[in-house]
């Protein structure tokens, strides 16, 4: 299960698998580092309050939490078009800003998720092509990469909203259906049966798919010496 930031699920701070991560390391993700710093702040705040019995320590700790939350919102990982091309679920590339295929002024990942992909919603949490879209929305964009951490969280939120809309009698699905760790685990397990399909555009990009399969294959017609010598009957192909 992908590690999420504590503002999305506060229980991650006390999860037995991560509770001892109190110091950020280089092999951690951005969210894991902020979660580790938050745990360290909690420990220091408790120890500081016990030592001084001053409410100022609690105020300082709360202020630090706000700063960490602001860092998460304002300093999300920067991306380039090349990164999106590698992570995109499909075979076709996306438009580039310049000849090198890199963005001169990097923006946040969220910006490109909104502009270059079809956003997920409670009616279509995974962003797959719906039958009605073949006629009604033939130029729709690809679904965002579901394995990305932020997209993973958006899919979970959209799925819970879908459950809420299908069960209007439940006032708060987050508390009544997914209120504890066991129910959250069952929710994650139930998601295994659903996935974004390899192609989420209309129509299938057959040209890009063929280029993906055969685009870089050596050919004697293109002047590749190794490919040309293979046409020689004296050459042993085995």
Short mmCIF file of C-alpha atoms in Angstrom, two decimals:
data_model
loop_
_atom_site.label_atom_id
_atom_site.label_comp_id
_atom_site.label_asym_id
_atom_site.label_seq_id
_atom_site.Cartn_x
_atom_site.Cartn_y
_atom_site.Cartn_z
CA UNK A 1 0.00 0.00 0.00
CA UNK A 2 1.35 3.39 -0.97
CA UNK A 3 2.34 5.63 1.94
CA UNK A 4 0.14 8.69 2.17
CA UNK A 5 0.64 12.01 3.93
CA UNK A 6 -0.81 12.31 7.43
CA UNK A 7 -3.31 15.03 6.45
CA UNK A 8 -5.06 12.43 4.24
CA UNK A 9 -4.92 9.71 6.90
CA UNK A 10 -3.68 10.75 10.39
CA UNK A 11 -3.49 7.10 11.45
CA UNK A 12 -0.40 6.68 9.27
CA UNK A 13 1.60 8.46 12.00
CA UNK A 14 0.87 5.63 14.44
CA UNK A 15 0.82 2.73 12.01
CA UNK A 16 2.98 -0.08 13.40
CA UNK A 17 4.82 -0.39 10.08
CA UNK A 18 5.97 3.26 10.12
CA UNK A 19 5.80 4.37 13.76
CA UNK A 20 9.57 4.04 14.23
CA UNK A 21 10.35 6.22 11.21
CA UNK A 22 11.15 9.43 13.08
CA UNK A 23 14.11 10.65 11.05
CA UNK A 24 13.95 11.37 7.28
CA UNK A 25 16.37 9.42 5.09
CA UNK A 26 17.34 9.63 1.43
CA UNK A 27 15.47 6.45 0.46
CA UNK A 28 12.12 7.79 1.73
CA UNK A 29 9.46 9.36 -0.44
CA UNK A 30 8.50 13.01 0.00
CA UNK A 31 5.44 12.04 2.05
CA UNK A 32 7.41 9.60 4.23
CA UNK A 33 9.97 12.28 5.06
CA UNK A 34 7.28 14.74 6.17
CA UNK A 35 5.55 12.01 8.18
CA UNK A 36 8.85 11.15 9.90
CA UNK A 37 9.48 14.80 10.78
CA UNK A 38 5.93 15.06 12.14
CA UNK A 39 6.48 12.05 14.43
CA UNK A 40 9.71 13.62 15.67
CA UNK A 41 7.88 16.89 16.37
CA UNK A 42 5.20 15.02 18.33
CA UNK A 43 7.84 13.31 20.47
CA UNK A 44 9.77 16.53 21.07
CA UNK A 45 6.57 18.41 21.92
CA UNK A 46 5.52 15.80 24.48
CA UNK A 47 8.98 15.68 26.07
CA UNK A 48 9.22 19.47 26.08
CA UNK A 49 5.84 19.84 27.75
CA UNK A 50 6.72 17.25 30.41
CA UNK A 51 10.02 19.01 31.12
CA UNK A 52 8.66 22.58 31.24
CA UNK A 53 4.90 22.11 31.86
CA UNK A 54 4.45 25.12 29.60
CA UNK A 55 1.60 25.38 27.09
CA UNK A 56 3.99 27.27 24.82
CA UNK A 57 5.52 23.93 23.86
CA UNK A 58 2.13 22.75 22.58
CA UNK A 59 1.72 25.99 20.64
CA UNK A 60 5.15 25.57 19.07
CA UNK A 61 4.34 21.98 18.12
CA UNK A 62 1.02 22.98 16.55
CA UNK A 63 2.73 25.76 14.59
CA UNK A 64 5.28 23.25 13.30
CA UNK A 65 2.45 20.97 12.13
CA UNK A 66 0.98 23.86 10.16
CA UNK A 67 4.36 24.56 8.54
CA UNK A 68 4.79 20.89 7.58
CA UNK A 69 1.30 20.84 6.08
CA UNK A 70 2.09 24.00 4.11
CA UNK A 71 5.30 22.41 2.79
CA UNK A 72 3.29 19.43 1.57
CA UNK A 73 0.83 21.67 -0.25
CA UNK A 74 3.30 24.19 -1.64
CA UNK A 75 6.37 22.10 -2.40
CA UNK A 76 5.06 19.03 -4.17
CA UNK A 77 7.59 17.25 -6.39
CA UNK A 78 8.35 19.02 -9.66
CA UNK A 79 7.99 17.09 -12.88
CA UNK A 80 9.10 17.29 -16.48
CA UNK A 81 7.33 16.14 -19.60
CA UNK A 82 9.78 13.25 -19.89
CA UNK A 83 8.70 12.01 -16.47
CA UNK A 84 5.06 12.14 -17.46
CA UNK A 85 5.81 10.31 -20.72
CA UNK A 86 7.41 7.47 -18.76
CA UNK A 87 4.62 7.21 -16.19
CA UNK A 88 1.66 7.70 -18.51
CA UNK A 89 -0.66 4.69 -18.87
CA UNK A 90 -0.65 4.36 -22.64
CA UNK A 91 1.81 4.44 -25.50
CA UNK A 92 1.40 7.91 -26.97
CA UNK A 93 3.42 10.88 -25.76
CA UNK A 94 2.08 14.26 -24.72
CA UNK A 95 2.82 17.67 -26.13
CA UNK A 96 6.16 19.25 -25.26
CA UNK A 97 6.98 22.85 -24.51
CA UNK A 98 10.31 23.03 -26.33
CA UNK A 99 12.66 21.03 -28.55
CA UNK A 100 14.35 19.25 -25.66
CA UNK A 101 11.04 18.00 -24.30
CA UNK A 102 11.54 19.69 -20.94
CA UNK A 103 9.58 22.39 -19.23
CA UNK A 104 11.45 25.65 -18.87
CA UNK A 105 9.52 26.67 -15.76
CA UNK A 106 8.55 23.49 -13.88
CA UNK A 107 5.06 23.35 -12.43
CA UNK A 108 3.62 20.99 -9.87
CA UNK A 109 2.42 17.55 -10.84
CA UNK A 110 -1.14 18.54 -9.95
CA UNK A 111 -1.10 21.15 -12.73
CA UNK A 112 -0.37 18.56 -15.40
CA UNK A 113 -2.75 16.03 -13.94
CA UNK A 114 -5.53 18.56 -14.51
CA UNK A 115 -4.42 19.86 -17.92
CA UNK A 116 -3.07 16.75 -19.70
CA UNK A 117 -5.31 13.99 -18.35
CA UNK A 118 -8.99 13.25 -17.83
CA UNK A 119 -9.62 13.82 -14.10
CA UNK A 120 -11.12 11.00 -12.07
CA UNK A 121 -14.47 11.54 -10.33
CA UNK A 122 -17.07 9.66 -8.31
CA UNK A 123 -18.81 8.46 -11.49
CA UNK A 124 -15.58 7.08 -12.95
CA UNK A 125 -12.94 6.73 -10.20
CA UNK A 126 -10.36 5.00 -12.42
CA UNK A 127 -10.85 7.17 -15.49
CA UNK A 128 -11.46 4.27 -17.88
CA UNK A 129 -13.29 4.80 -21.18
CA UNK A 130 -17.06 4.54 -20.72
CA UNK A 131 -19.27 3.19 -23.49
CA UNK A 132 -21.15 6.48 -23.61
CA UNK A 133 -17.90 8.40 -24.17
CA UNK A 134 -17.18 6.64 -27.47
CA UNK A 135 -19.92 8.72 -29.08
CA UNK A 136 -20.28 11.62 -26.65
CA UNK A 137 -16.62 12.37 -25.91
CA UNK A 138 -14.38 10.82 -28.62
CA UNK A 139 -11.54 13.32 -27.99
CA UNK A 140 -11.20 12.62 -24.28
CA UNK A 141 -7.69 12.63 -22.81
CA UNK A 142 -5.97 9.67 -21.18
CA UNK A 143 -6.59 8.78 -17.56
CA UNK A 144 -3.88 9.89 -15.11
CA UNK A 145 -1.27 7.27 -14.07
CA UNK A 146 -2.98 5.34 -11.28
CA UNK A 147 0.32 4.19 -9.74
CA UNK A 148 1.28 7.78 -8.92
CA UNK A 149 0.85 8.56 -5.22
CA UNK A 150 -1.37 11.60 -5.72
CA UNK A 151 -3.52 9.87 -8.32
CA UNK A 152 -3.80 6.84 -6.03
CA UNK A 153 -5.20 9.07 -3.31
CA UNK A 154 -7.60 10.76 -5.75
CA UNK A 155 -8.90 7.36 -6.88
CA UNK A 156 -9.55 6.30 -3.28
CA UNK A 157 -11.33 9.56 -2.49
CA UNK A 158 -13.44 9.31 -5.66
CA UNK A 159 -14.34 5.70 -4.86
CA UNK A 160 -15.51 6.65 -1.37
CA UNK A 161 -17.57 9.48 -2.84
CA UNK A 162 -19.14 7.00 -5.25
CA UNK A 163 -20.07 4.72 -2.34
CA UNK A 164 -21.53 7.74 -0.54
CA UNK A 165 -23.65 8.71 -3.58
CA UNK A 166 -24.92 5.13 -3.96
CA UNK A 167 -25.81 4.95 -0.26
CA UNK A 168 -27.41 8.31 0.62
CA UNK A 169 -28.69 6.87 3.89
CA UNK A 170 -25.14 6.79 5.23
CA UNK A 171 -24.28 10.28 6.42
CA UNK A 172 -20.52 9.89 6.55
CA UNK A 173 -18.92 6.91 4.82
CA UNK A 174 -15.43 7.84 6.03
CA UNK A 175 -16.48 7.27 9.65
CA UNK A 176 -19.23 4.66 9.32
CA UNK A 177 -17.63 2.45 6.65
CA UNK A 178 -13.92 3.26 6.83
CA UNK A 179 -13.57 4.35 10.43
CA UNK A 180 -10.85 2.01 11.65
CA UNK A 181 -7.70 0.36 10.33
CA UNK A 182 -9.43 -2.97 9.65
CA UNK A 183 -12.12 -1.38 7.50
CA UNK A 184 -9.49 0.66 5.67
CA UNK A 185 -7.58 -2.56 4.99
CA UNK A 186 -10.73 -4.20 3.61
CA UNK A 187 -11.27 -1.17 1.40
CA UNK A 188 -7.74 -1.50 -0.01
CA UNK A 189 -8.32 -5.22 -0.59
CA UNK A 190 -11.57 -4.53 -2.45
CA UNK A 191 -9.70 -2.22 -4.84
CA UNK A 192 -7.57 -5.08 -6.17
CA UNK A 193 -10.29 -6.17 -8.60
CA UNK A 194 -10.38 -2.80 -10.36
CA UNK A 195 -7.71 -1.10 -12.45
CA UNK A 196 -7.10 1.44 -15.20
CA UNK A 197 -6.90 -0.25 -18.59
CA UNK A 198 -3.66 0.04 -20.64
CA UNK A 199 -5.34 2.41 -23.08
CA UNK A 200 -7.76 5.08 -21.90
CA UNK A 201 -8.16 7.09 -25.11
CA UNK A 202 -10.59 7.01 -28.05
CA UNK A 203 -9.58 5.55 -30.46
CA UNK A 204 -6.65 3.30 -29.59
CA UNK A 205 -3.36 4.87 -30.65
CA UNK A 206 -2.25 2.06 -32.97
CA UNK A 207 0.55 4.09 -34.55
CA UNK A 208 2.20 4.82 -31.22
CA UNK A 209 1.72 1.20 -30.17
CA UNK A 210 3.45 -0.07 -33.32
CA UNK A 211 6.28 2.42 -32.79
CA UNK A 212 6.58 1.20 -29.19
CA UNK A 213 6.96 -2.39 -30.42
CA UNK A 214 9.07 -1.96 -33.55
CA UNK A 215 10.20 1.67 -33.68
CA UNK A 216 13.81 1.09 -32.66
CA UNK A 217 14.37 -2.29 -34.36
CA UNK A 218 17.53 -2.36 -36.53
CA UNK A 219 16.96 -2.73 -40.27
CA UNK A 220 19.31 -3.33 -43.21
CA UNK A 221 17.23 -0.91 -45.26
CA UNK A 222 18.16 1.79 -42.77
CA UNK A 223 21.84 1.01 -43.18
CA UNK A 224 22.39 -0.97 -40.00
CA UNK A 225 25.53 -3.07 -40.60
CA UNK A 226 24.61 -5.77 -38.11
CA UNK A 227 21.15 -6.22 -39.66
CA UNK A 228 22.64 -6.34 -43.17
CA UNK A 229 25.12 -9.10 -42.35
CA UNK A 230 22.29 -11.24 -41.02
CA UNK A 231 20.91 -11.41 -44.59
CA UNK A 232 24.14 -13.11 -45.72
CA UNK A 233 23.57 -16.85 -46.24
CA UNK A 234 27.04 -17.50 -44.77
CA UNK A 235 25.97 -15.91 -41.51
CA UNK A 236 24.90 -18.40 -38.87
CA UNK A 237 21.72 -17.08 -37.26
CA UNK A 238 22.04 -19.50 -34.39
#
